[in-house]
Short mmCIF file of C-alpha atoms and ligand atoms in Angstrom, two decimals:
data_model
loop_
_atom_site.label_atom_id
_atom_site.label_comp_id
_atom_site.label_asym_id
_atom_site.label_seq_id
_atom_site.Cartn_x
_atom_site.Cartn_y
_atom_site.Cartn_z
CA MET A 1 28.56 16.17 20.62
CA SER A 2 26.32 13.30 21.67
CA ARG A 3 27.83 10.25 23.37
CA ALA A 4 26.39 6.78 24.01
CA GLN A 5 26.65 7.12 27.77
CA ASN A 6 24.60 7.94 30.84
CA TYR A 7 25.34 10.85 33.14
CA ILE A 8 25.19 9.55 36.72
CA ASN A 9 26.59 11.09 39.88
CA GLY A 10 28.49 13.73 37.93
CA LYS A 11 30.24 11.22 35.62
CA TRP A 12 29.71 9.87 32.12
CA VAL A 13 29.33 6.08 32.31
CA ASP A 14 28.41 3.27 29.90
CA GLY A 15 24.98 1.69 30.01
CA SER A 16 24.93 -1.79 31.57
CA LEU A 17 23.04 -3.26 28.57
CA GLY A 18 25.27 -1.84 25.79
CA THR A 19 24.03 0.65 23.21
CA LEU A 20 21.04 1.34 20.97
CA ASP A 21 21.07 2.73 17.44
CA MET A 22 19.18 5.93 16.74
CA ILE A 23 17.53 6.27 13.33
CA ASN A 24 17.25 9.42 11.19
CA PRO A 25 13.58 9.30 10.08
CA SER A 26 14.23 11.51 7.04
CA TYR A 27 16.34 8.77 5.44
CA GLY A 28 15.84 5.61 7.53
CA SER A 29 19.60 5.66 8.23
CA LYS A 30 21.58 5.47 11.47
CA ALA A 31 21.82 8.84 13.22
CA GLY A 32 23.90 7.84 16.23
CA GLU A 33 23.93 5.70 19.35
CA ILE A 34 22.75 6.01 22.92
CA ALA A 35 23.45 3.99 26.06
CA ARG A 36 21.08 1.08 26.71
CA SER A 37 20.33 1.00 30.40
CA GLY A 38 18.42 -1.14 32.86
CA LYS A 39 17.71 -1.57 36.51
CA GLU A 40 21.35 -1.40 37.60
CA ASP A 41 21.90 2.01 35.94
CA VAL A 42 18.63 3.41 37.26
CA ASP A 43 19.50 2.19 40.77
CA ALA A 44 22.85 3.98 40.59
CA ALA A 45 21.19 7.19 39.37
CA VAL A 46 18.49 7.14 42.07
CA LYS A 47 21.11 6.43 44.75
CA ALA A 48 23.25 9.33 43.50
CA ALA A 49 20.24 11.64 43.47
CA ARG A 50 19.29 10.65 47.03
CA THR A 51 22.83 11.28 48.26
CA ALA A 52 22.87 14.67 46.52
CA PHE A 53 19.49 15.62 47.94
CA GLU A 54 20.58 14.71 51.46
CA GLY A 55 23.99 16.32 50.93
CA ASP A 56 25.47 19.19 48.91
CA TRP A 57 22.53 19.75 46.59
CA GLY A 58 20.01 19.77 49.43
CA LYS A 59 22.09 22.47 51.13
CA THR A 60 22.30 24.67 48.02
CA ASP A 61 20.21 27.79 48.63
CA ALA A 62 17.55 29.00 46.22
CA ALA A 63 19.55 31.89 44.73
CA SER A 64 22.52 29.58 44.07
CA ARG A 65 20.22 27.06 42.40
CA GLY A 66 18.92 29.86 40.23
CA ARG A 67 22.48 30.81 39.24
CA LEU A 68 23.24 27.20 38.27
CA LEU A 69 20.14 27.06 36.12
CA TYR A 70 21.14 30.34 34.52
CA ASN A 71 24.56 28.86 33.72
CA VAL A 72 22.76 26.02 31.94
CA ALA A 73 20.63 28.49 29.97
CA GLN A 74 23.70 30.39 28.80
CA LEU A 75 25.59 27.24 27.83
CA LEU A 76 22.58 25.98 25.88
CA GLU A 77 22.16 29.31 24.11
CA LYS A 78 25.80 29.23 22.98
CA HIS A 79 25.22 25.80 21.41
CA VAL A 80 21.83 26.33 19.78
CA ASP A 81 23.11 25.45 16.28
CA GLU A 82 24.66 22.16 17.37
CA LEU A 83 21.59 21.20 19.42
CA ALA A 84 19.24 22.09 16.57
CA GLU A 85 21.20 20.04 14.05
CA LEU A 86 21.13 16.95 16.26
CA GLU A 87 17.44 17.43 17.09
CA SER A 88 16.57 17.76 13.40
CA LYS A 89 18.58 14.68 12.38
CA ASP A 90 17.18 12.60 15.23
CA THR A 91 13.48 13.58 15.09
CA GLY A 92 13.03 14.65 11.45
CA LYS A 93 12.03 18.19 12.46
CA PRO A 94 12.69 20.85 9.81
CA MET A 95 15.70 22.93 10.92
CA LYS A 96 13.52 25.97 11.63
CA GLN A 97 11.45 24.04 14.18
CA ALA A 98 14.55 22.35 15.61
CA ARG A 99 16.13 25.76 16.16
CA THR A 100 13.01 26.97 17.95
CA ASP A 101 13.14 23.90 20.19
CA ALA A 102 16.85 24.40 20.91
CA THR A 103 16.16 28.00 21.85
CA LEU A 104 13.25 26.99 24.06
CA ILE A 105 15.20 24.53 26.20
CA ALA A 106 17.48 27.44 27.09
CA ARG A 107 14.44 29.62 27.79
CA TYR A 108 13.05 27.02 30.22
CA PHE A 109 16.28 27.08 32.23
CA GLU A 110 16.32 30.89 32.10
CA PHE A 111 12.70 31.19 33.28
CA TYR A 112 13.14 28.80 36.21
CA ALA A 113 16.53 30.34 37.08
CA GLY A 114 14.62 33.53 37.80
CA ALA A 115 11.84 31.69 39.65
CA ALA A 116 14.06 29.67 42.01
CA ASP A 117 14.27 32.29 44.78
CA LYS A 118 10.71 33.57 44.39
CA LEU A 119 8.91 30.46 45.59
CA HIS A 120 7.84 31.57 49.02
CA GLY A 121 5.35 30.35 51.60
CA ASP A 122 2.88 32.18 53.81
CA SER A 123 2.53 33.39 57.33
CA ILE A 124 -0.81 32.18 58.68
CA PRO A 125 -2.96 33.94 61.32
CA PHE A 126 -3.58 31.51 64.20
CA MET A 127 -4.31 31.66 67.93
CA ASN A 128 -2.73 34.27 70.17
CA GLY A 129 0.72 33.16 71.25
CA TYR A 130 1.52 31.37 68.01
CA THR A 131 3.40 32.25 64.88
CA VAL A 132 2.73 29.97 61.98
CA TYR A 133 4.50 29.88 58.64
CA SER A 134 4.39 27.58 55.65
CA GLN A 135 7.19 26.82 53.23
CA ARG A 136 7.26 25.27 49.80
CA VAL A 137 9.77 22.43 50.14
CA PRO A 138 11.13 20.08 47.45
CA LEU A 139 9.77 16.53 47.29
CA GLY A 140 13.18 14.86 47.17
CA VAL A 141 14.18 12.68 44.20
CA THR A 142 12.03 13.28 41.14
CA GLY A 143 11.76 10.88 38.18
CA HIS A 144 11.12 12.20 34.68
CA ILE A 145 10.12 10.25 31.57
CA ILE A 146 9.48 12.04 28.28
CA PRO A 147 8.47 11.02 24.72
CA TRP A 148 10.22 11.57 21.42
CA ASN A 149 8.23 14.41 19.87
CA TYR A 150 9.91 17.42 21.54
CA PRO A 151 13.00 15.98 23.26
CA LEU A 152 14.83 19.26 23.86
CA GLN A 153 11.82 21.33 24.88
CA MET A 154 10.50 18.65 27.20
CA THR A 155 13.88 18.21 28.88
CA GLY A 156 13.79 21.87 29.88
CA ARG A 157 10.09 21.78 30.69
CA THR A 158 10.37 18.89 33.16
CA LEU A 159 13.88 19.30 34.63
CA ALA A 160 14.23 23.06 35.09
CA PRO A 161 11.34 23.56 37.57
CA ALA A 162 12.24 20.40 39.52
CA LEU A 163 15.84 21.61 39.92
CA ALA A 164 14.83 25.21 40.65
CA ALA A 165 12.71 23.91 43.53
CA GLY A 166 15.65 21.91 44.91
CA ASN A 167 14.79 18.34 43.90
CA ALA A 168 17.46 15.92 42.72
CA THR A 169 16.45 14.48 39.36
CA VAL A 170 16.66 11.22 37.40
CA PHE A 171 15.69 11.68 33.78
CA LYS A 172 14.91 9.15 31.05
CA PRO A 173 14.28 10.51 27.54
CA ALA A 174 12.66 8.42 24.77
CA GLU A 175 14.58 5.75 22.90
CA ASP A 176 13.32 7.01 19.51
CA ALA A 177 14.98 10.41 19.79
CA CYS A 178 17.40 11.74 22.36
CA LEU A 179 20.73 12.58 20.70
CA ALA A 180 20.23 16.31 21.24
CA VAL A 181 19.19 15.65 24.84
CA VAL A 182 22.47 13.83 25.52
CA CYS A 183 24.28 16.80 23.96
CA ALA A 184 22.33 19.16 26.22
CA PHE A 185 23.49 17.08 29.19
CA GLU A 186 27.10 17.64 28.12
CA LEU A 187 26.35 21.30 28.76
CA ILE A 188 24.34 20.71 31.94
CA ALA A 189 27.38 18.76 33.18
CA GLU A 190 29.51 21.90 32.71
CA ALA A 191 27.17 24.19 34.65
CA GLY A 192 28.53 23.34 38.12
CA PHE A 193 25.80 21.27 39.84
CA PRO A 194 26.95 19.09 42.74
CA ALA A 195 27.35 15.44 41.66
CA GLY A 196 24.05 13.55 41.62
CA ALA A 197 21.73 16.57 41.43
CA VAL A 198 20.91 15.83 37.82
CA ASN A 199 21.16 12.35 36.29
CA LEU A 200 20.51 11.04 32.79
CA VAL A 201 19.70 7.41 32.01
CA THR A 202 18.85 6.50 28.40
CA GLY A 203 17.30 3.31 27.05
CA LEU A 204 14.14 1.43 26.23
CA GLY A 205 10.81 2.06 27.92
CA GLU A 206 10.40 -1.52 29.10
CA GLU A 207 13.95 -1.56 30.52
CA ALA A 208 15.18 1.82 31.79
CA GLY A 209 11.69 3.39 31.80
CA ALA A 210 10.04 0.58 33.75
CA ALA A 211 12.97 0.46 36.19
CA LEU A 212 12.57 4.17 36.91
CA ALA A 213 8.76 4.13 37.11
CA ASN A 214 8.95 1.16 39.52
CA HIS A 215 11.79 2.43 41.64
CA PRO A 216 10.96 2.74 45.35
CA GLY A 217 13.49 5.57 45.79
CA ILE A 218 11.57 8.13 43.73
CA ASP A 219 9.40 10.75 45.48
CA HIS A 220 7.57 12.11 42.42
CA MET A 221 7.13 10.89 38.83
CA ALA A 222 6.53 13.19 35.88
CA PHE A 223 5.46 11.33 32.76
CA THR A 224 4.58 12.56 29.28
CA GLY A 225 3.56 10.03 26.64
CA SER A 226 0.83 7.58 25.74
CA PRO A 227 -2.22 6.93 27.95
CA GLU A 228 -1.33 3.22 28.07
CA VAL A 229 2.10 3.79 29.60
CA GLY A 230 0.74 6.67 31.67
CA LYS A 231 -1.63 4.25 33.40
CA LEU A 232 1.27 1.90 34.18
CA VAL A 233 3.32 4.74 35.62
CA MET A 234 0.35 5.80 37.75
CA LYS A 235 -0.13 2.24 39.04
CA ASN A 236 3.57 2.10 39.94
CA SER A 237 3.21 5.40 41.77
CA ALA A 238 0.20 4.01 43.66
CA ASP A 239 2.32 1.03 44.76
CA HIS A 240 4.87 3.43 46.22
CA ILE A 241 2.33 6.06 47.40
CA ARG A 242 3.87 9.04 45.62
CA PRO A 243 2.49 11.83 43.48
CA VAL A 244 2.53 11.61 39.73
CA LEU A 245 2.13 14.13 36.93
CA LEU A 246 0.66 12.78 33.70
CA GLU A 247 0.59 14.54 30.33
CA LEU A 248 -1.13 12.14 27.94
CA GLY A 249 -2.08 14.05 24.82
CA GLY A 250 -5.26 15.45 23.38
CA LYS A 251 -7.80 15.78 20.61
CA SER A 252 -7.88 19.54 20.58
CA PRO A 253 -10.68 21.47 18.85
CA GLN A 254 -10.37 24.71 16.91
CA VAL A 255 -13.87 26.19 16.99
CA VAL A 256 -14.43 28.66 14.15
CA PHE A 257 -17.56 30.85 14.07
CA ASN A 258 -19.07 32.62 11.04
CA ASP A 259 -17.70 35.99 12.11
CA ALA A 260 -14.08 34.84 12.59
CA ASP A 261 -11.20 36.65 10.93
CA LEU A 262 -10.47 33.82 8.48
CA ASP A 263 -7.38 35.48 7.01
CA ALA A 264 -5.82 35.36 10.47
CA ALA A 265 -7.23 31.93 11.36
CA MET A 266 -6.36 29.97 8.24
CA PRO A 267 -2.55 29.80 8.50
CA VAL A 268 -2.76 29.16 12.24
CA ILE A 269 -5.23 26.30 11.75
CA VAL A 270 -2.94 24.67 9.17
CA ASN A 271 0.18 25.13 11.24
CA ALA A 272 -1.50 23.74 14.37
CA ILE A 273 -1.88 20.35 12.67
CA ILE A 274 1.26 20.18 10.54
CA GLN A 275 3.75 21.44 13.14
CA ASN A 276 6.13 18.58 13.93
CA ALA A 277 4.22 16.46 11.36
CA GLY A 278 1.19 16.46 13.67
CA GLN A 279 3.15 14.68 16.40
CA THR A 280 2.21 17.22 19.03
CA CYS A 281 0.04 16.42 22.05
CA SER A 282 -1.66 19.80 21.63
CA ALA A 283 -2.06 19.58 17.83
CA GLY A 284 -5.25 21.27 16.67
CA SER A 285 -6.63 18.07 15.17
CA ARG A 286 -10.39 18.81 15.06
CA LEU A 287 -11.60 21.79 13.05
CA VAL A 288 -15.08 22.48 14.42
CA ILE A 289 -16.60 24.93 11.98
CA GLN A 290 -19.94 26.74 11.65
CA LYS A 291 -22.05 25.36 8.79
CA GLU A 292 -22.46 28.66 6.87
CA ILE A 293 -18.70 29.07 6.30
CA HIS A 294 -17.85 25.36 6.09
CA ASP A 295 -17.58 25.11 2.29
CA ASP A 296 -15.55 28.29 1.80
CA VAL A 297 -13.12 27.35 4.54
CA VAL A 298 -12.74 23.82 3.23
CA ASP A 299 -12.05 25.14 -0.31
CA GLU A 300 -9.30 27.37 1.06
CA LEU A 301 -7.86 24.56 3.20
CA ILE A 302 -7.78 22.21 0.20
CA LYS A 303 -5.58 24.71 -1.67
CA ARG A 304 -3.31 25.11 1.34
CA PHE A 305 -3.00 21.39 2.11
CA ASN A 306 -2.22 20.54 -1.52
CA ASN A 307 0.67 23.00 -1.42
CA ILE A 308 2.39 21.88 1.78
CA ASN A 309 5.93 20.83 1.07
CA VAL A 310 6.92 17.53 2.73
CA GLY A 311 10.53 16.34 2.72
CA PRO A 312 13.68 15.37 4.60
CA ALA A 313 14.37 17.66 7.55
CA ASP A 314 17.64 19.01 6.12
CA THR A 315 15.90 20.31 2.96
CA ASP A 316 13.93 22.78 5.11
CA PRO A 317 10.46 21.58 4.14
CA ASP A 318 7.16 22.73 5.67
CA ILE A 319 6.99 19.36 7.39
CA GLY A 320 9.37 16.44 7.85
CA PRO A 321 8.80 12.72 8.39
CA ILE A 322 6.99 10.77 11.08
CA ILE A 323 9.33 9.54 13.82
CA ASN A 324 9.46 5.84 12.87
CA LYS A 325 7.89 3.08 10.77
CA LYS A 326 5.54 2.01 13.55
CA GLN A 327 4.07 5.49 13.97
CA LEU A 328 3.81 5.90 10.18
CA LYS A 329 1.82 2.68 9.93
CA ARG A 330 -0.38 3.85 12.80
CA VAL A 331 -1.24 7.09 10.96
CA GLU A 332 -1.97 5.18 7.74
CA GLN A 333 -4.28 2.82 9.64
CA PHE A 334 -6.14 5.75 11.23
CA VAL A 335 -6.88 7.31 7.85
CA ALA A 336 -7.89 3.96 6.31
CA ARG A 337 -10.28 3.32 9.20
CA ALA A 338 -11.74 6.83 8.91
CA GLU A 339 -12.51 6.18 5.24
CA GLU A 340 -14.20 2.89 6.19
CA ASP A 341 -16.25 4.87 8.73
CA GLY A 342 -17.50 7.19 5.97
CA ALA A 343 -15.02 10.09 6.09
CA ALA A 344 -13.44 11.37 2.87
CA ILE A 345 -9.96 12.63 2.05
CA LEU A 346 -10.53 16.17 0.77
CA ALA A 347 -6.89 17.04 0.19
CA GLN A 348 -3.52 15.43 0.59
CA ALA A 349 -0.09 16.91 -0.06
CA GLN A 350 2.53 15.15 -2.21
CA LYS A 351 4.50 12.36 -0.56
CA PRO A 352 8.21 12.66 -1.40
CA GLU A 353 10.32 9.83 -2.81
CA GLY A 354 12.94 8.18 -0.64
CA LYS A 355 13.27 5.96 2.39
CA GLY A 356 12.01 8.51 4.92
CA TYR A 357 8.88 7.83 6.95
CA PHE A 358 6.70 10.47 5.31
CA TYR A 359 2.98 10.95 5.70
CA PRO A 360 1.52 13.81 3.65
CA PRO A 361 -0.72 16.34 5.42
CA THR A 362 -4.29 15.15 4.97
CA LEU A 363 -7.59 16.99 5.25
CA MET A 364 -10.59 14.80 6.05
CA GLY A 365 -14.24 15.77 5.62
CA ARG A 366 -17.59 14.07 6.29
CA VAL A 367 -16.27 13.29 9.78
CA ASN A 368 -18.68 12.44 12.53
CA ASN A 369 -17.46 13.50 15.97
CA ASP A 370 -18.37 10.05 17.32
CA SER A 371 -16.07 8.31 14.85
CA PHE A 372 -12.75 6.72 15.76
CA ILE A 373 -10.62 9.37 14.03
CA ALA A 374 -12.43 12.23 15.80
CA GLN A 375 -12.14 10.60 19.21
CA ASN A 376 -8.55 9.28 19.20
CA GLU A 377 -5.15 10.92 18.94
CA VAL A 378 -3.68 10.20 15.48
CA PHE A 379 -0.32 11.80 16.20
CA GLY A 380 0.12 12.62 12.53
CA PRO A 381 -0.72 15.54 10.16
CA VAL A 382 -4.41 14.69 9.75
CA LEU A 383 -7.04 17.40 10.21
CA THR A 384 -10.67 16.36 10.56
CA VAL A 385 -13.39 18.88 9.72
CA ILE A 386 -16.61 18.73 11.74
CA PRO A 387 -19.48 21.19 11.07
CA PHE A 388 -21.68 22.71 13.79
CA GLU A 389 -25.03 24.56 13.84
CA ASP A 390 -24.83 27.07 16.69
CA GLU A 391 -22.93 28.00 19.85
CA ALA A 392 -24.43 25.22 21.96
CA ASP A 393 -23.64 22.66 19.28
CA ALA A 394 -20.05 23.96 19.00
CA ILE A 395 -19.51 23.60 22.75
CA ARG A 396 -21.04 20.12 22.76
CA ILE A 397 -18.76 18.92 19.96
CA ALA A 398 -15.65 20.60 21.40
CA ASN A 399 -16.19 18.81 24.72
CA ASP A 400 -17.38 15.51 23.33
CA VAL A 401 -14.02 13.69 23.57
CA GLU A 402 -12.25 11.99 26.44
CA TYR A 403 -9.35 14.45 26.24
CA GLY A 404 -9.14 18.05 27.48
CA LEU A 405 -5.71 19.49 26.73
CA ILE A 406 -6.09 22.69 24.71
CA ALA A 407 -8.63 24.41 22.44
CA ALA A 408 -9.17 27.55 20.37
CA VAL A 409 -12.19 29.77 19.73
CA TRP A 410 -12.21 31.97 16.64
CA THR A 411 -14.81 34.79 16.64
CA ARG A 412 -15.00 38.60 16.57
CA ASP A 413 -17.80 38.53 19.18
CA ASN A 414 -16.09 39.14 22.52
CA GLY A 415 -18.96 37.88 24.65
CA ARG A 416 -19.22 34.67 22.68
CA ALA A 417 -15.45 34.20 22.77
CA HIS A 418 -15.45 34.22 26.58
CA ARG A 419 -18.65 32.17 26.93
CA VAL A 420 -17.30 29.42 24.70
CA ALA A 421 -13.82 29.52 26.24
CA ASP A 422 -15.42 29.15 29.69
CA ALA A 423 -17.55 26.24 28.56
CA ILE A 424 -14.74 24.21 27.00
CA THR A 425 -13.05 21.72 29.32
CA ALA A 426 -9.34 22.09 28.59
CA GLY A 427 -6.15 23.09 30.38
CA GLN A 428 -5.57 25.97 27.94
CA VAL A 429 -8.03 27.82 25.69
CA TYR A 430 -6.85 30.30 23.07
CA ILE A 431 -9.13 33.03 21.74
CA ASN A 432 -8.29 34.05 18.16
CA GLY A 433 -4.95 32.26 18.19
CA TYR A 434 -3.34 28.91 18.81
CA GLY A 435 0.05 27.91 20.11
CA ALA A 436 0.52 24.16 20.13
CA GLY A 437 2.52 23.65 23.30
CA GLY A 438 3.73 27.25 23.19
CA GLY A 439 4.65 29.63 25.98
CA VAL A 440 7.16 28.69 28.66
CA GLU A 441 5.32 31.11 30.99
CA LEU A 442 1.87 29.58 30.49
CA PRO A 443 0.66 26.80 32.81
CA PHE A 444 0.11 23.72 30.67
CA GLY A 445 -1.52 20.36 31.29
CA GLY A 446 -4.64 18.36 30.86
CA MET A 447 -8.14 17.95 32.10
CA LYS A 448 -10.10 14.68 31.75
CA LYS A 449 -7.99 11.88 30.18
CA SER A 450 -5.31 14.29 29.01
CA GLY A 451 -3.85 13.87 32.48
CA PHE A 452 -3.25 16.07 35.49
CA GLY A 453 -0.65 18.26 37.07
CA ARG A 454 0.76 21.39 35.49
CA GLU A 455 4.02 22.07 33.74
CA LYS A 456 5.35 25.43 32.55
CA GLY A 457 4.91 28.79 34.20
CA PHE A 458 5.21 29.33 37.93
CA GLU A 459 2.52 26.68 38.40
CA ALA A 460 5.02 23.90 37.59
CA LEU A 461 6.87 24.68 40.81
CA TYR A 462 3.81 23.73 42.87
CA ASP A 463 3.79 20.24 41.35
CA VAL A 464 7.36 19.48 42.35
CA THR A 465 7.11 20.86 45.88
CA THR A 466 4.92 20.29 48.90
CA VAL A 467 3.83 22.53 51.77
CA LYS A 468 5.41 22.27 55.17
CA THR A 469 3.80 24.24 58.00
CA THR A 470 5.68 25.20 61.15
CA ILE A 471 3.64 26.12 64.22
CA VAL A 472 5.58 28.08 66.83
CA ASN A 473 4.11 28.37 70.32
CA HIS A 474 5.91 31.33 71.86
CA GLY A 475 3.30 32.16 74.50
CA SER A 476 1.18 35.30 74.54
P1 NAD B 501 5.17 5.81 25.09
O1 NAD B 501 4.19 6.20 26.11
O2 NAD B 501 5.35 4.37 24.79
O3 NAD B 501 6.63 6.36 25.47
C1 NAD B 501 6.84 7.56 26.19
C2 NAD B 501 8.00 7.36 27.14
O4 NAD B 501 7.67 6.32 28.06
C3 NAD B 501 9.31 6.93 26.47
O5 NAD B 501 10.40 7.53 27.12
C4 NAD B 501 9.34 5.43 26.71
O6 NAD B 501 10.63 4.90 26.72
C5 NAD B 501 8.71 5.34 28.08
N1 NAD B 501 8.11 4.04 28.38
C6 NAD B 501 7.61 3.12 27.52
N2 NAD B 501 7.19 2.03 28.20
C7 NAD B 501 7.41 2.27 29.50
C8 NAD B 501 7.14 1.55 30.69
N3 NAD B 501 6.60 0.33 30.67
N4 NAD B 501 7.47 2.10 31.87
C9 NAD B 501 8.01 3.33 31.92
N5 NAD B 501 8.29 4.06 30.83
C10 NAD B 501 7.98 3.55 29.63
O7 NAD B 501 4.79 6.60 23.81
P2 NAD B 501 5.34 6.34 22.34
O8 NAD B 501 5.49 4.91 21.97
O9 NAD B 501 6.55 7.15 22.30
O10 NAD B 501 4.12 6.91 21.51
C11 NAD B 501 2.89 6.18 21.43
C12 NAD B 501 1.72 7.13 21.40
O11 NAD B 501 1.76 7.98 22.54
C13 NAD B 501 1.71 8.11 20.25
O12 NAD B 501 1.15 7.60 19.11
C14 NAD B 501 0.91 9.24 20.80
O13 NAD B 501 -0.46 9.06 20.63
C15 NAD B 501 1.22 9.22 22.24
N6 NAD B 501 2.21 10.25 22.57
C16 NAD B 501 1.78 11.31 23.29
C17 NAD B 501 2.68 12.30 23.61
C18 NAD B 501 2.27 13.49 24.39
O14 NAD B 501 2.97 14.48 24.40
N7 NAD B 501 1.19 13.43 25.09
C19 NAD B 501 3.99 12.24 23.17
C20 NAD B 501 4.40 11.13 22.44
C21 NAD B 501 3.50 10.15 22.17
#
């Protein structure tokens, strides 16, 4: 079930600005409604979170927090089918991907349930007569804003570590897709948290989002989305002098050397750009390939791209639609501009009939790494192929973008694999593999303009806590 309400202070309440329609991108039809919220709702949520942090929730010990998170994981697991169906309808994800995402939100809560009571500090050698210890303490009230591309996964990714560490949370998902998130909150509401520990406020970015990002009562902001809004959120955080985590996307290279196992690489390379219709911050969008194998690889990719099945999410295609008309137009404009800049469409899958917002997977050749399409995030299923001469050239091209989120190196030469992985500036580098956004256990986040701060893995807990040192003078 997904209701058009916010979850604030342990209660379901209407949004102060009414409701918003959610659109099913596979058909352009209404998928449901969410609450439309503004400053008043965000104020209530922040106030509830503060009261919880200073009250019952703040007094909940680490093991008990872990148990609550584990309750959430179990409830989510029991409702994977329902969550997946809503996620698929709302985002246009094929059911298989939606099921993976529904399973992963549960996995996030499970992982951080186990981590909650393992976040310990240090005892620090100091002068005679002193005992000194440090503790990892929660920051207080944490704000969370996520985009529409992986609503369920990102809910788990941002909320579970913050709650495990003892923060009280105020969460705003994206207005383009959050029906499954509201459903997940129905289950979070059943898990037994004290009122106000976890709050949901839905609505538009410029209303609910801006109210949260600007709120003086927040102690930490975690934002995933566009660089433009990321900058605003960071400026707001500067005004209030509080830490911020930014995850702003990428232009991730897959570097393929002559000696790579192409049978293994090929399906991974294709999947890394078509997964979620290319709307993945860590999509493998630049294929950086050694000249000698360029033509053979391109021939094989042309066959594969021409055969990708695009369609409405409920028909279980290889890829579904783009999230909305605006994003679809953006992808079309990117490809048109690339052609003007001299790139060529080498292959394009069939676009299905119907009112859905489909963009067929597209392979582009004759791409210069300096060009607009090679430098900017398309957020669509468009793979650009860029040839390189040798190892130094490969590293130069891989790094020659403003982003630094993830990368892959494909080679059978172990020494080269590690040299190139070391030389690439990115938060994650795969060797002979690629997992766009994958791995709950693996620290994830950007370098350069991809942002900063780390989510996932144990590392995420350091971002939502700070260190408090106690110096005890007991005399020698
Ligand atoms: P966006 O940055 O506009 O929205 C992301 C989130 O921020 C949403 O929840 C939105 O409601 C909120 N928001 C919007 N304006 C806000 C404001 N003024 N203050 C506070 N919050 C605000 O991103 P988008 O429109 O969803 O997508 C635009 C582009 O962003 C995409 O084309 C893509 O390049 C990029 N993007 C990146 C990621 C990623 O994972 N890095 C995800 C989605 C989109």
